[in-house]
């Protein structure tokens, strides 16, 4: 199935509101740019009427322009290969494609081919999650990566010494891509990619660490489940939301029993660490 990319030009304050509204009607990935943002949704869920209604609702708050295009697997790959540059995160992690040179001077080298998945490390939320992972002891731990995308966080967990990583995503090609990237990074024996949402965890024992880089609404909806699936004393890393949403995420997390530890901010995006009480 293809994606629809909705490109929106809007002032920052209004863009944040529009992102929240679009998330309510099924848009599940957002990328900021200098003029506004892009939002992505499966083609069969795209409704021009929904978009027009949302945009009309906020006409008086600022000038907004928008259009959309279909992104096929082939077009996504071509665009990505044309524009993707190697990335260094926290001076310790190299994120690159197979056709880029390795960085033996860095502690971690992650090779990613995204296909139709999101999560090359270039989006602020992924970079923030990787940075936060570096501060968490993964050695010998069993890790859950919810909304795994390309599997980049799962690969990072394996490289940090995790004993086992379950990477879960709702899109079939994303789960396949995560499995491929695990093989590309020689951690296929550690990383299991699974298709599904939070219900795919039924029957699983609690995890030592949970990584959840999804979006605000999914995080809020699934917060009680995260509490069930995290061992006492274990950390949970969240991202996929804006700085102004942190208070709402924190309130839901604390209601579920988690304790706030810290958060990082980059270009209005947040990654926060909470912990299950021991």
Coordinates of C-alpha atoms in Angstrom, one line a residue:
X1 CA 0.0 0.0 0.0
X2 CA 1.2 3.5 -0.8
X3 CA 1.4 6.6 1.5
X4 CA -0.2 10.0 1.0
X5 CA 2.1 12.8 2.0
X6 CA 0.3 16.0 3.0
X7 CA 2.5 19.0 2.8
X8 CA 1.4 22.0 5.0
X9 CA 2.8 25.5 5.1
X10 CA 1.7 27.2 8.3
X11 CA 3.2 29.3 11.1
X12 CA 4.7 27.3 13.9
X13 CA 2.0 27.9 16.5
X14 CA -0.7 26.9 14.0
X15 CA 1.3 23.9 12.7
X16 CA 1.4 22.4 16.1
X17 CA -2.4 22.5 16.4
X18 CA -2.8 21.1 12.9
X19 CA -0.5 18.2 13.7
X20 CA -2.7 17.3 16.7
X21 CA -5.9 17.5 14.6
X22 CA -4.4 15.4 11.8
X23 CA -3.3 12.8 14.3
X24 CA -6.9 12.5 15.3
X25 CA -8.0 11.4 11.8
X26 CA -5.3 8.8 11.3
X27 CA -2.0 10.6 10.3
X28 CA 0.7 8.7 12.1
X29 CA 4.0 10.3 11.0
X30 CA 5.0 13.9 10.9
X31 CA 8.2 15.7 9.8
X32 CA 9.0 19.3 10.4
X33 CA 10.5 21.6 7.7
X34 CA 11.3 25.3 7.4
X35 CA 7.9 26.1 6.0
X36 CA 5.7 23.9 8.2
X37 CA 5.5 20.1 8.1
X38 CA 4.6 17.0 6.2
X39 CA 2.1 14.5 7.5
X40 CA 1.7 10.9 6.3
X41 CA -1.2 8.5 6.1
X42 CA -2.0 5.2 4.3
X43 CA -3.5 5.9 1.0
X44 CA -6.7 4.0 1.8
X45 CA -7.3 6.2 4.9
X46 CA -6.8 9.5 3.1
X47 CA -9.8 11.8 3.0
X48 CA -9.5 15.2 1.2
X49 CA -12.7 16.2 3.0
X50 CA -11.2 15.6 6.4
X51 CA -8.2 17.7 5.5
X52 CA -10.3 20.6 4.1
X53 CA -12.5 20.6 7.2
X54 CA -9.5 20.8 9.6
X55 CA -7.9 23.6 7.6
X56 CA -11.1 25.6 7.3
X57 CA -11.6 25.3 11.1
X58 CA -8.4 27.4 11.7
X59 CA -8.6 29.8 8.8
X60 CA -8.5 32.9 11.1
X61 CA -5.3 31.9 12.9
X62 CA -2.8 32.3 10.1
X63 CA -2.1 31.7 6.5
X64 CA -2.2 28.1 5.5
X65 CA -1.4 26.3 2.3
X66 CA -1.4 22.6 1.7
X67 CA -1.3 20.0 -1.0
X68 CA -0.7 16.3 -1.2
X69 CA 1.0 13.6 -3.3
X70 CA 1.1 9.8 -3.4
X71 CA 4.5 8.3 -2.4
X72 CA 5.0 4.8 -3.8
X73 CA 7.7 2.4 -2.6
X74 CA 9.8 3.1 -5.7
X75 CA 9.5 6.8 -5.4
X76 CA 10.3 6.7 -1.7
X77 CA 13.5 4.7 -2.3
X78 CA 14.6 7.0 -5.1
X79 CA 14.0 10.2 -3.1
X80 CA 15.7 8.7 -0.1
X81 CA 18.8 7.5 -1.9
X82 CA 19.1 10.9 -3.7
X83 CA 19.0 13.0 -0.5
X84 CA 20.1 10.8 2.4
X85 CA 23.4 11.8 4.0
X86 CA 25.3 9.9 6.8
X87 CA 24.4 11.1 10.3
X88 CA 26.4 11.3 13.5
X89 CA 24.5 11.4 16.8
X90 CA 26.0 12.4 20.1
X91 CA 29.5 11.9 18.6
X92 CA 29.0 8.2 19.2
X93 CA 26.6 6.8 16.7
X94 CA 26.9 6.7 12.9
X95 CA 23.7 6.2 10.9
X96 CA 24.3 5.5 7.3
X97 CA 23.2 3.6 4.2
X98 CA 25.0 0.5 2.9
X99 CA 26.6 2.7 0.1
X100 CA 28.2 5.0 2.7
X101 CA 31.6 4.4 4.2
X102 CA 31.7 3.0 7.7
X103 CA 32.9 5.1 10.7
X104 CA 35.2 2.8 12.7
X105 CA 36.1 5.8 14.8
X106 CA 32.7 5.8 16.4
X107 CA 31.4 3.4 19.0
X108 CA 28.2 2.4 17.0
X109 CA 27.7 2.0 13.3
X110 CA 24.0 1.5 12.2
X111 CA 23.2 0.7 8.6
X112 CA 19.6 1.5 7.5
X113 CA 17.7 1.0 4.3
X114 CA 14.2 2.5 5.0
X115 CA 12.1 1.3 2.0
X116 CA 8.7 2.6 2.9
X117 CA 9.4 2.9 6.7
X118 CA 10.3 6.0 8.7
X119 CA 13.2 6.3 11.1
X120 CA 16.6 7.0 9.4
X121 CA 17.8 9.0 12.4
X122 CA 17.3 12.2 10.6
X123 CA 14.0 13.0 12.2
X124 CA 14.5 14.8 15.6
X125 CA 12.5 12.1 17.5
X126 CA 14.7 9.3 16.3
X127 CA 17.9 11.2 17.0
X128 CA 16.6 12.1 20.5
X129 CA 15.6 8.5 21.2
X130 CA 19.1 7.2 20.1
X131 CA 20.7 9.8 22.4
X132 CA 18.6 8.8 25.3
X133 CA 19.3 5.1 24.7
X134 CA 23.0 5.8 25.2
X135 CA 22.2 6.8 28.8
X136 CA 20.3 3.6 29.6
X137 CA 22.0 0.3 30.4
X138 CA 20.8 -2.3 27.9
X139 CA 23.4 -5.0 28.8
X140 CA 21.6 -8.3 29.0
X141 CA 18.2 -6.7 28.9
X142 CA 15.0 -7.7 27.1
X143 CA 13.8 -4.7 25.2
X144 CA 10.5 -3.8 23.5
X145 CA 10.6 -1.4 20.5
X146 CA 7.0 -0.3 19.9
X147 CA 6.4 1.5 16.5
X148 CA 9.7 0.3 15.4
X149 CA 9.8 1.8 11.8
X150 CA 13.0 0.8 10.2
X151 CA 14.1 -0.9 13.4
X152 CA 16.9 1.6 14.1
X153 CA 16.2 1.7 17.8
X154 CA 16.0 -2.1 18.0
X155 CA 19.4 -2.3 16.3
X156 CA 20.8 0.3 18.7
X157 CA 19.5 -1.7 21.6
X158 CA 21.2 -4.8 20.3
X159 CA 24.5 -3.0 19.8
X160 CA 24.2 -1.7 23.4
X161 CA 24.2 -5.3 24.6
X162 CA 20.5 -6.2 24.8
X163 CA 19.9 -9.9 25.1
X164 CA 16.7 -9.9 23.1
X165 CA 14.7 -7.1 21.3
X166 CA 11.1 -7.4 20.1
X167 CA 10.4 -4.8 17.4
X168 CA 6.6 -4.2 16.7
X169 CA 4.9 -2.1 14.0
X170 CA 1.4 -2.0 12.5
X171 CA 2.6 -1.8 8.9
X172 CA 3.6 -5.1 7.1
X173 CA 6.4 -3.6 5.1
X174 CA 7.7 -1.8 8.2
X175 CA 8.0 -5.1 10.1
X176 CA 9.7 -6.6 7.1
X177 CA 12.1 -3.6 6.8
X178 CA 13.0 -3.9 10.5
X179 CA 13.8 -7.5 10.0
X180 CA 16.0 -6.7 7.0
X181 CA 17.8 -4.0 8.8
X182 CA 18.5 -6.4 11.7
X183 CA 20.1 -8.7 9.2
X184 CA 22.0 -5.8 7.6
X185 CA 23.5 -5.0 11.0
X186 CA 24.1 -8.7 12.0
X187 CA 21.7 -8.6 14.9
X188 CA 19.0 -10.8 13.5
X189 CA 19.6 -13.3 16.3
X190 CA 18.8 -10.7 18.8
X191 CA 16.0 -8.7 17.1
X192 CA 12.6 -10.2 16.3
X193 CA 10.3 -8.1 14.1
X194 CA 6.6 -8.6 14.6
X195 CA 3.5 -7.2 12.8
X196 CA 0.8 -5.7 15.1
X197 CA -0.1 -3.1 17.6
X198 CA -0.1 -3.3 21.4
X199 CA -2.4 -6.4 21.2
X200 CA 0.5 -8.3 19.5
X201 CA 2.1 -8.4 23.0
X202 CA -0.6 -10.7 24.5
X203 CA 1.1 -13.5 26.4
X204 CA 4.5 -11.7 26.6
X205 CA 6.3 -11.4 29.9
X206 CA 7.2 -7.9 31.0
X207 CA 10.2 -6.3 29.4
X208 CA 13.3 -4.7 31.1
X209 CA 13.2 -1.7 28.8
X210 CA 10.5 -0.2 26.5
X211 CA 11.1 2.2 23.6
X212 CA 8.0 3.9 22.2
X213 CA 8.6 6.5 19.5
X214 CA 5.1 6.7 17.9
X215 CA 2.8 9.8 18.3
X216 CA 1.1 11.5 21.2
X217 CA -2.3 9.9 20.8
X218 CA -1.1 6.3 20.5
X219 CA 1.2 6.9 23.6
X220 CA -1.7 8.2 25.6
X221 CA -4.1 5.4 24.5
X222 CA -1.5 2.6 25.2
X223 CA 0.0 4.0 28.4
X224 CA -1.8 1.5 30.7
X225 CA -0.5 -1.3 28.6
X226 CA 3.0 0.0 28.8
X227 CA 2.7 -0.1 32.5
X228 CA 1.7 -3.8 32.4
X229 CA 4.5 -4.8 30.1
X230 CA 7.4 -3.0 31.9
X231 CA 9.2 -4.7 34.8
X232 CA 9.6 -2.9 38.2
X233 CA 12.5 -0.6 38.1
X234 CA 12.6 -0.6 34.3
X235 CA 12.9 2.6 32.1
X236 CA 10.5 3.5 29.3
X237 CA 11.6 6.0 26.6
X238 CA 8.9 8.0 24.8
X239 CA 9.1 10.2 21.8
X240 CA 6.9 11.3 18.8
X241 CA 5.4 14.4 20.4
X242 CA 6.0 18.1 20.8
X243 CA 7.4 20.0 23.8
X244 CA 4.0 21.5 24.6
X245 CA 2.6 17.9 24.8
X246 CA 5.0 16.8 27.4
X247 CA 2.8 17.8 30.3
X248 CA -0.1 15.7 29.0
X249 CA 2.3 12.7 28.3
X250 CA 3.7 13.1 31.8
X251 CA 0.3 13.3 33.5
X252 CA -0.8 10.1 31.7
X253 CA 2.5 8.3 32.5
X254 CA 2.3 9.3 36.2
X255 CA -1.3 8.2 36.3
X256 CA -0.2 4.8 35.0
X257 CA 2.4 4.6 37.8
X258 CA 5.6 5.8 35.9
X259 CA 8.1 8.2 37.5
X260 CA 9.5 11.0 35.4
X261 CA 13.3 11.1 35.1
X262 CA 14.4 13.5 32.3
X263 CA 13.7 14.7 28.8
X264 CA 15.6 16.1 25.8
X265 CA 14.3 18.7 23.3
X266 CA 15.3 19.3 19.7
X267 CA 13.4 21.6 17.3
X268 CA 10.3 21.4 19.6
X269 CA 10.3 17.6 19.6
X270 CA 10.8 15.6 22.8
X271 CA 12.2 12.3 24.0
X272 CA 11.4 11.6 27.7
X273 CA 12.6 8.9 30.1
X274 CA 10.2 7.6 32.7
X275 CA 10.7 4.6 35.0
X276 CA 8.5 1.9 36.6
X277 CA 9.0 2.1 40.4
X278 CA 11.0 -0.8 41.8

